[in-house]
PDB file of C-alpha atoms in Angstrom:
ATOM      1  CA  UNK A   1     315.457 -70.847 -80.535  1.00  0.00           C
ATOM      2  CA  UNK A   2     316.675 -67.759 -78.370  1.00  0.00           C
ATOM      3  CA  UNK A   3     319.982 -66.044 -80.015  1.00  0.00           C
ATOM      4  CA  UNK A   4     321.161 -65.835 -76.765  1.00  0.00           C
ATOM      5  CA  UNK A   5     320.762 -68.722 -75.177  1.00  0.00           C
ATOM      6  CA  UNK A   6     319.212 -68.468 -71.347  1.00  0.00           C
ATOM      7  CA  UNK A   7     319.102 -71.241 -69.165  1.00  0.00           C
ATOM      8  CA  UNK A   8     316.059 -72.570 -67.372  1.00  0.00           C
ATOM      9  CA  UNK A   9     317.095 -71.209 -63.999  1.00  0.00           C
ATOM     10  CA  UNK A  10     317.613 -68.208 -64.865  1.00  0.00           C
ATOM     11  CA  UNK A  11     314.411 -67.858 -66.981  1.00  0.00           C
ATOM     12  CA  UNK A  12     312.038 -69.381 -63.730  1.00  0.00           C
ATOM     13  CA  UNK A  13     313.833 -66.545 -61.586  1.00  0.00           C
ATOM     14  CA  UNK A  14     312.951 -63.924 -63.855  1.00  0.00           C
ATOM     15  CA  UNK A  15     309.451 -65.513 -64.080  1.00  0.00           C
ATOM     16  CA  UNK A  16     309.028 -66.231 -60.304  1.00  0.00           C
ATOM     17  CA  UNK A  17     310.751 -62.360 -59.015  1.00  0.00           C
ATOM     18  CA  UNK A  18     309.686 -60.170 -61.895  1.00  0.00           C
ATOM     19  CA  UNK A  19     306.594 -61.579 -63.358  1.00  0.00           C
ATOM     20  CA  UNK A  20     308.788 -62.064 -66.633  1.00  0.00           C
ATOM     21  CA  UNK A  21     305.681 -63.971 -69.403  1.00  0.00           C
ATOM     22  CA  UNK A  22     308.623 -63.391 -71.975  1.00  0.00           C
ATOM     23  CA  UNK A  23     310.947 -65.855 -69.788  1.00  0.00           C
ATOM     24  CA  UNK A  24     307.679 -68.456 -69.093  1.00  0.00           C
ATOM     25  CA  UNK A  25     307.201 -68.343 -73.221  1.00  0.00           C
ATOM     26  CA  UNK A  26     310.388 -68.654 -73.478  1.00  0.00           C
ATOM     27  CA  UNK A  27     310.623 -72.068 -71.519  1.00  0.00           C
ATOM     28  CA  UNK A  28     307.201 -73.534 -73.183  1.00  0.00           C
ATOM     29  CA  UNK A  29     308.404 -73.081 -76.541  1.00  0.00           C
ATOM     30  CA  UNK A  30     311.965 -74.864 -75.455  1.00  0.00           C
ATOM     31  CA  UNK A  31     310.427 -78.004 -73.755  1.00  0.00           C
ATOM     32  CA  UNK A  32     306.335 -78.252 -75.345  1.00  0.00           C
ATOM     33  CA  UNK A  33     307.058 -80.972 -77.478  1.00  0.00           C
ATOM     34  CA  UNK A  34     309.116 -82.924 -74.976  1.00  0.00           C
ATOM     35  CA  UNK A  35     305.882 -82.425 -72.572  1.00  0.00           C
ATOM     36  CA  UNK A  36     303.539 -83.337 -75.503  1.00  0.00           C
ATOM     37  CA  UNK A  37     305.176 -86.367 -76.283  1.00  0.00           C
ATOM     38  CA  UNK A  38     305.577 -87.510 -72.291  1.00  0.00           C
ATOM     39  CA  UNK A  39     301.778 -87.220 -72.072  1.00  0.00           C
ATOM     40  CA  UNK A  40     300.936 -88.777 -75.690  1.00  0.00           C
ATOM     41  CA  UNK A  41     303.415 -91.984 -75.108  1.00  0.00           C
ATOM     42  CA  UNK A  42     300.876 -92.569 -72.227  1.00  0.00           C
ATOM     43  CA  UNK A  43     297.156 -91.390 -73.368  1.00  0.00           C
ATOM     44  CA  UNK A  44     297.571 -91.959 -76.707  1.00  0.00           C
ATOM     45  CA  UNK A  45     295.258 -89.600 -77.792  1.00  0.00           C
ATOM     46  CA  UNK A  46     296.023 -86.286 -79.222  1.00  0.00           C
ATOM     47  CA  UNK A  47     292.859 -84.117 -78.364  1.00  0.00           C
ATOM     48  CA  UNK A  48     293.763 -85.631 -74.744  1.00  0.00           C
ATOM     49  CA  UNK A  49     297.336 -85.182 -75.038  1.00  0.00           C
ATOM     50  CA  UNK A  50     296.856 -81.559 -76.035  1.00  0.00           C
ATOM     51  CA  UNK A  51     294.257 -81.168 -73.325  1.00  0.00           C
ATOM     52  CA  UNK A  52     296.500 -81.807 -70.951  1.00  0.00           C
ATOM     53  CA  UNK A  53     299.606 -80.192 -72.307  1.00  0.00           C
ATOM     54  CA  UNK A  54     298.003 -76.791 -71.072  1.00  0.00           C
ATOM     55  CA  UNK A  55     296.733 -78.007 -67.912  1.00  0.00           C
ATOM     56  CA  UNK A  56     300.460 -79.011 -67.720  1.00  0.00           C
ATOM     57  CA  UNK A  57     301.771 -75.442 -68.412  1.00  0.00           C
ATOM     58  CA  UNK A  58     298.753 -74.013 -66.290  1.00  0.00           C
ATOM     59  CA  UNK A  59     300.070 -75.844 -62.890  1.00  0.00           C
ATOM     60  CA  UNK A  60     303.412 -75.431 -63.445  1.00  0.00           C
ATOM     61  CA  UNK A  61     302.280 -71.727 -63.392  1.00  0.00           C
ATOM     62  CA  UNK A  62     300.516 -71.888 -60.335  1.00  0.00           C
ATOM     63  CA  UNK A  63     303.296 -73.863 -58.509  1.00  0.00           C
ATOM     64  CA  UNK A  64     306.129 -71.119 -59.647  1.00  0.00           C
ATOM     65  CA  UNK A  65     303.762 -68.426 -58.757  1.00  0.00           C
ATOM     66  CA  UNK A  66     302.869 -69.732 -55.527  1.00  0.00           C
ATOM     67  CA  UNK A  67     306.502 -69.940 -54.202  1.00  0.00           C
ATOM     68  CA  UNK A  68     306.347 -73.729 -53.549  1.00  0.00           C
ATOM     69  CA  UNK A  69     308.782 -74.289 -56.982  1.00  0.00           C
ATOM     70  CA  UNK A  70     312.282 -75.530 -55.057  1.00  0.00           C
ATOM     71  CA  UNK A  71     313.595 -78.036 -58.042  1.00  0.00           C
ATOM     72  CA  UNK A  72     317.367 -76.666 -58.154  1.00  0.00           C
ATOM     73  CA  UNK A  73     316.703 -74.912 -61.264  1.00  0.00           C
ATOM     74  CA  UNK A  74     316.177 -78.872 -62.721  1.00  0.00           C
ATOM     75  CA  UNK A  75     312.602 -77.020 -64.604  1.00  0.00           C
ATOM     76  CA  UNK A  76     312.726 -79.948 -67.436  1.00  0.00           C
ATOM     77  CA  UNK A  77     312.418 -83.175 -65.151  1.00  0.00           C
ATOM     78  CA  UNK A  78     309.501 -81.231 -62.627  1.00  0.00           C
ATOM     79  CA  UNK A  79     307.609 -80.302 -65.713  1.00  0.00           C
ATOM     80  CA  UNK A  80     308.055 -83.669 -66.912  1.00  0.00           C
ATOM     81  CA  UNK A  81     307.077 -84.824 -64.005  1.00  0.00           C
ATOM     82  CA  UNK A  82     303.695 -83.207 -63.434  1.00  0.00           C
ATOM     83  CA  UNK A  83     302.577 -83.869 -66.873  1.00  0.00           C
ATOM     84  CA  UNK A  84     303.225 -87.553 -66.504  1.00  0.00           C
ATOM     85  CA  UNK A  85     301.230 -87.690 -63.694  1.00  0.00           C
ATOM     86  CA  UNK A  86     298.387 -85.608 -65.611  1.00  0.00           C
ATOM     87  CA  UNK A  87     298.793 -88.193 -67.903  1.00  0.00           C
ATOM     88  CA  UNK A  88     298.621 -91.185 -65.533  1.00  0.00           C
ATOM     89  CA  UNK A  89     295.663 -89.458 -63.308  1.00  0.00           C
ATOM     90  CA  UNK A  90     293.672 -89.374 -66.137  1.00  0.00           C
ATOM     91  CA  UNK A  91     292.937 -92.961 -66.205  1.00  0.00           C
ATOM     92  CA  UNK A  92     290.949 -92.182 -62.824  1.00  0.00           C
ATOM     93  CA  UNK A  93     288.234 -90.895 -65.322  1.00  0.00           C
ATOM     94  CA  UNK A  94     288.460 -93.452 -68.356  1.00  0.00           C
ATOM     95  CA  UNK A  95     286.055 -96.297 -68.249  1.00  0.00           C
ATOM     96  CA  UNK A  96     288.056 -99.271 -69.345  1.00  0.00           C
ATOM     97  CA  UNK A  97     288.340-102.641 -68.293  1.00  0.00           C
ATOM     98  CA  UNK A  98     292.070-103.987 -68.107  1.00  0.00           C
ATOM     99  CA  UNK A  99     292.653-107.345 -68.044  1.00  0.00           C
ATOM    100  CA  UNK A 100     295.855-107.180 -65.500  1.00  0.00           C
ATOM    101  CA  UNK A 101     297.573-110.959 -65.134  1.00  0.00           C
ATOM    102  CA  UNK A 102     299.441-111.921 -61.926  1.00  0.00           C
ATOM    103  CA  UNK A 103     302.391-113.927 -62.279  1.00  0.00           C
ATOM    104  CA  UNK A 104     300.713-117.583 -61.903  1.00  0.00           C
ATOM    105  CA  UNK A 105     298.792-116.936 -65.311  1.00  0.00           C
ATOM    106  CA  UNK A 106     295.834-116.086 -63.094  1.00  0.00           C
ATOM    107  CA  UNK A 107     293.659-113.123 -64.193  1.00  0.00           C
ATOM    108  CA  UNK A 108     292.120-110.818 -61.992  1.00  0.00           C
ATOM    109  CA  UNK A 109     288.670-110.970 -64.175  1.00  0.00           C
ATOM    110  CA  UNK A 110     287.901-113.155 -66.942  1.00  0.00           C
ATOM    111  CA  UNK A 111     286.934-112.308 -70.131  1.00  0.00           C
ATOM    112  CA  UNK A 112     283.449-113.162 -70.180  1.00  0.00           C
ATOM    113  CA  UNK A 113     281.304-110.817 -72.389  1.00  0.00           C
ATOM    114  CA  UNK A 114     279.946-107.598 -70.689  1.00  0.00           C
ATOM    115  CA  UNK A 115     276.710-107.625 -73.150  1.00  0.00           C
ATOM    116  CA  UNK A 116     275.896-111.415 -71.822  1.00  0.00           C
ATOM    117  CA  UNK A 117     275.917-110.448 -68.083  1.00  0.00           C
ATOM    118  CA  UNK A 118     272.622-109.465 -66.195  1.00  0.00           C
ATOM    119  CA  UNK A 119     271.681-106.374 -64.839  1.00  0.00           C
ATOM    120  CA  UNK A 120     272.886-107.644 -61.436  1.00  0.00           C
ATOM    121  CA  UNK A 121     276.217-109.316 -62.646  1.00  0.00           C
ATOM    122  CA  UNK A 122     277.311-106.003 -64.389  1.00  0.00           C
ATOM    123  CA  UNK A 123     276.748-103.417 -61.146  1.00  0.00           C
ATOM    124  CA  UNK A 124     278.465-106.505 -59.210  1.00  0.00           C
ATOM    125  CA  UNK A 125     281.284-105.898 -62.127  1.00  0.00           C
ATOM    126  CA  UNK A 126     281.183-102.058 -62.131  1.00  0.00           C
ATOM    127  CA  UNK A 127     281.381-102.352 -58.486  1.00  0.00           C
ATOM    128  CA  UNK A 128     284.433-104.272 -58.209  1.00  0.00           C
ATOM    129  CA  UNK A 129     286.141-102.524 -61.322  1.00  0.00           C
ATOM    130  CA  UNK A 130     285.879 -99.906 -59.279  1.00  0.00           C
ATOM    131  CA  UNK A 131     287.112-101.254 -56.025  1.00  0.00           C
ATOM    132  CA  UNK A 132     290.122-102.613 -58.312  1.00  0.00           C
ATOM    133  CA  UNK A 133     290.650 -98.977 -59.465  1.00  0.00           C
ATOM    134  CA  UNK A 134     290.869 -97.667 -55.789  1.00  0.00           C
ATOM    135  CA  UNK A 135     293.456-100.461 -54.919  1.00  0.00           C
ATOM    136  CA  UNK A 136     295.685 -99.305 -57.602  1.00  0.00           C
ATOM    137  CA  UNK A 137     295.548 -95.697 -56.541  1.00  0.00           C
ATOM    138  CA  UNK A 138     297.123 -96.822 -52.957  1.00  0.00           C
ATOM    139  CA  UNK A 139     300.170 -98.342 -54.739  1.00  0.00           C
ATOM    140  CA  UNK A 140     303.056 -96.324 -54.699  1.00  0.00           C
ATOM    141  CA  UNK A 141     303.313 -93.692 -57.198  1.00  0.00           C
ATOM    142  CA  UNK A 142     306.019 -95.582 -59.176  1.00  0.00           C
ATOM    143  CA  UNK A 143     304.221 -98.796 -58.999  1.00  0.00           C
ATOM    144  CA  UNK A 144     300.742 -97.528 -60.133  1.00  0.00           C
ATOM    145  CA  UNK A 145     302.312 -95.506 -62.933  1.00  0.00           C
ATOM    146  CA  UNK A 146     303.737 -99.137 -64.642  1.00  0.00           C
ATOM    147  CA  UNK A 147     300.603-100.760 -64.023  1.00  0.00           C
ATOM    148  CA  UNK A 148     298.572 -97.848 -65.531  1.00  0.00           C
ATOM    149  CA  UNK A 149     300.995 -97.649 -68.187  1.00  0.00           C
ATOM    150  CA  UNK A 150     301.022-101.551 -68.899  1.00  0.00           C
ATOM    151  CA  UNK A 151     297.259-102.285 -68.383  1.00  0.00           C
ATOM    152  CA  UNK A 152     295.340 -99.257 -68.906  1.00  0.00           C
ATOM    153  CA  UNK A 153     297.510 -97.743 -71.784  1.00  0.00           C
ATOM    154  CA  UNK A 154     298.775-101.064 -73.746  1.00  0.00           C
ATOM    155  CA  UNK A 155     302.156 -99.854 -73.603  1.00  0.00           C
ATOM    156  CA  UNK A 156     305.252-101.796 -74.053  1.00  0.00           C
ATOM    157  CA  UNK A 157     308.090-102.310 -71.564  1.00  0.00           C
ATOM    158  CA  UNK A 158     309.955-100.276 -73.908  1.00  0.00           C
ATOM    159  CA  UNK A 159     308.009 -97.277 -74.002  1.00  0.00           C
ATOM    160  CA  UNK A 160     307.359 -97.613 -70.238  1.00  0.00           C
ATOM    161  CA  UNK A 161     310.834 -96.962 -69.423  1.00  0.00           C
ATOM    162  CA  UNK A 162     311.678 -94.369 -72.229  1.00  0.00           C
ATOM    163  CA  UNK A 163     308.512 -92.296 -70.483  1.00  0.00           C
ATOM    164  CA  UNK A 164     309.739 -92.954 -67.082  1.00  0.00           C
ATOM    165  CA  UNK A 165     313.042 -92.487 -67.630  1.00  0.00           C
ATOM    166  CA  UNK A 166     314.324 -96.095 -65.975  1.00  0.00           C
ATOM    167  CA  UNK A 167     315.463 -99.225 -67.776  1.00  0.00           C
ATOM    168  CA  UNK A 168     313.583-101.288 -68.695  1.00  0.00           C
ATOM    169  CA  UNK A 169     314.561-103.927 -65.408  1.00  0.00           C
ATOM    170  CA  UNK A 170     313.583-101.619 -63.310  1.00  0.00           C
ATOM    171  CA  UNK A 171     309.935-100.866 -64.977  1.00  0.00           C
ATOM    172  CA  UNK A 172     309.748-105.057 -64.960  1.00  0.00           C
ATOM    173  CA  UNK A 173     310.394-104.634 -61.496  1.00  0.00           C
ATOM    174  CA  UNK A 174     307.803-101.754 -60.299  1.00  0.00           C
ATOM    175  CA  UNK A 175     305.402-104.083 -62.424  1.00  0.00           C
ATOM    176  CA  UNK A 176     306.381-106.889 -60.155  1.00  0.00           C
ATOM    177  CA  UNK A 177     305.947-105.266 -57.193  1.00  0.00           C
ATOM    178  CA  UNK A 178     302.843-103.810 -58.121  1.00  0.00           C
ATOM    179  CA  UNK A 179     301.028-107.227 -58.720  1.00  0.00           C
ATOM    180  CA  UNK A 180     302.536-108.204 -55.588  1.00  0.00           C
ATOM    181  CA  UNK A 181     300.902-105.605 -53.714  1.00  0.00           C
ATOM    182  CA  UNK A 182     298.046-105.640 -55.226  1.00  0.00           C
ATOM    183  CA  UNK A 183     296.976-109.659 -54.714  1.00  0.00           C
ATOM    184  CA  UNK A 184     298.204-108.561 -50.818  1.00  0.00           C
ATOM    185  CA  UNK A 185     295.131-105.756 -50.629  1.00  0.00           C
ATOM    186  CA  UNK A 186     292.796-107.840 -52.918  1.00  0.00           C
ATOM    187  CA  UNK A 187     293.240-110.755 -50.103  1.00  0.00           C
ATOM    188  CA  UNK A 188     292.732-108.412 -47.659  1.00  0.00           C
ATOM    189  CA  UNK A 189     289.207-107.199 -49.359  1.00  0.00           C
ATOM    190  CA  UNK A 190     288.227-110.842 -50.596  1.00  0.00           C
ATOM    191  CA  UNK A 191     284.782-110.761 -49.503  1.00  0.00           C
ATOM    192  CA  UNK A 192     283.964-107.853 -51.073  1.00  0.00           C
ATOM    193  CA  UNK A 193     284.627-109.192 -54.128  1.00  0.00           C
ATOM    194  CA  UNK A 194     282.534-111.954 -56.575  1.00  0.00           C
ATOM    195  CA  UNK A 195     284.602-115.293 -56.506  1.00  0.00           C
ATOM    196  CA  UNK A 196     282.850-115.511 -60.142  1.00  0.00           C
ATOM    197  CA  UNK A 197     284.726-112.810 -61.321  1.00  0.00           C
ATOM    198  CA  UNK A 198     288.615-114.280 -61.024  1.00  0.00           C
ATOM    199  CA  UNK A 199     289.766-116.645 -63.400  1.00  0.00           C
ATOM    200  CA  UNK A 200     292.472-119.024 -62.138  1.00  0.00           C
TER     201      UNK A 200
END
C-alpha cells in the first residue's frame, strides 16, 4: 500500500498525460488480485487465470494509451469488466460439450457417448456443437455471460452473481432469457440441425 494514498483517477491521468509506469504499477498492485480472482471464479484454472490476468493489464494499457479510456475515473469496474469478458471469450477456444437444459426438462443434446458414435455422427456433432456455440455468441452480452458461466464453467448461481456483480434474481433471469432466445434461433436454424441429437 501507497503511504499516501492516490486515487485511481488521478493515477490514470498521470498515466494517460505523462506516461507515469509508477502510477500504472501503482494501480496493478491495488486491484491484481481482485482481477485474478474475477477471471479464476470463471476459468477455473490458474495457468489460464494468470494468462489472462496480463492480457487483462496489457489492454487496459492499450485502451488508456489510445485515448478511448472515458470511464469517469470508475478504473476498478472497466478493468473488471474487460477481464471478465477475457474470461468469458475464452470459452470460444475450449472444446467442451455442455449439456444446457431448457426449462421443459428438454436437453439440447443427449448424453449419448462420444466414443460410440461413427465417424459421420461425430462431424454431424462437432458440426452442430459448433453451430450451438455461434448461437450463443449472438445473445446479448449479459445473457451469454450466465449461460457461459452456468454451462461452460459449472458455476453456481451464487458465484454467477458475486462475479457479475447482480443478485442472484437477476442472474436467474439473464439465464432465463438466454434459453429463451436461444430455442427462438435454434427454431429458426432447425434444419440444420440432427433431430437425433435433442433429447425431449
Amino acid at each position: 500500500m501507497e503511504r499516501i494514498h492516490v486515487n485511481d483517477s488521478e493515477l490514470v491521468s498521470r498515466y494517460i498525460q505523462n506516461g507515469d509506469e509508477h502510477a500504472f504499477e501503482t494501480l496493478v498492485r491495488r486491484y491484481k488480485s481482485k482481477v485474478y480472482t474475477t477471471i479464476y471464479l470463471i476459468v477455473k484454472d490458474t495457468y489460464v487465470a494468470e494468462d489472462l490476468l496480463q492480457d487483462t493489464f496489457v489492454k487496459a494499457v492499450d485502451v488508456l494509451r489510445s485515448g478511448k479510456y472515458n470511464d469517469e475515473g470508475k478504473f476498478l469496474p472497466w478493468v473488471l469488466r474487460i477481464a471478465h469478458n477475457m474470461a468469458i471469450d475464452n470459452f470460444r477456444r475450449e472444446k467442451r460439450y455442455p449439456n444446457i437444459v431448457f426449462e421443459d426438462g428438454s436437453s439440447v443434446f443427449n448424453t449419448l457417448d462420444f466414443a460410440e458414435d461413427s465417424i459421420e455422427e461425430m462431424q454431424i456433432r462437432n458440426e452442430t456443437h459448433n453451430h450451438l456455440r455461434d448461437l450463443i455468441k449472438r445473445l446479448p452480452d449479459s445473457q451469454r455471460e450466465v449461460l457461459v458461466m452456468r454451462h461452460y464453467e459449472d458455476m453456481s448461481f451464487q458465484e454467477i452473481a458475486d462475479a457479475t456483480g447482480v443478485s442472484i434474481n437477476t442472474a436467474l433471469g439473464r439465464m432465463r432469457y438466454a434459453l429463451i432466445n436461444l430455442r427462438k434461433m435454434m427454431s429458426k436454424n432447425s434444419p440444420s440441425y440432427d433431430t437425433n441429437l435433442y433429447a425431449e
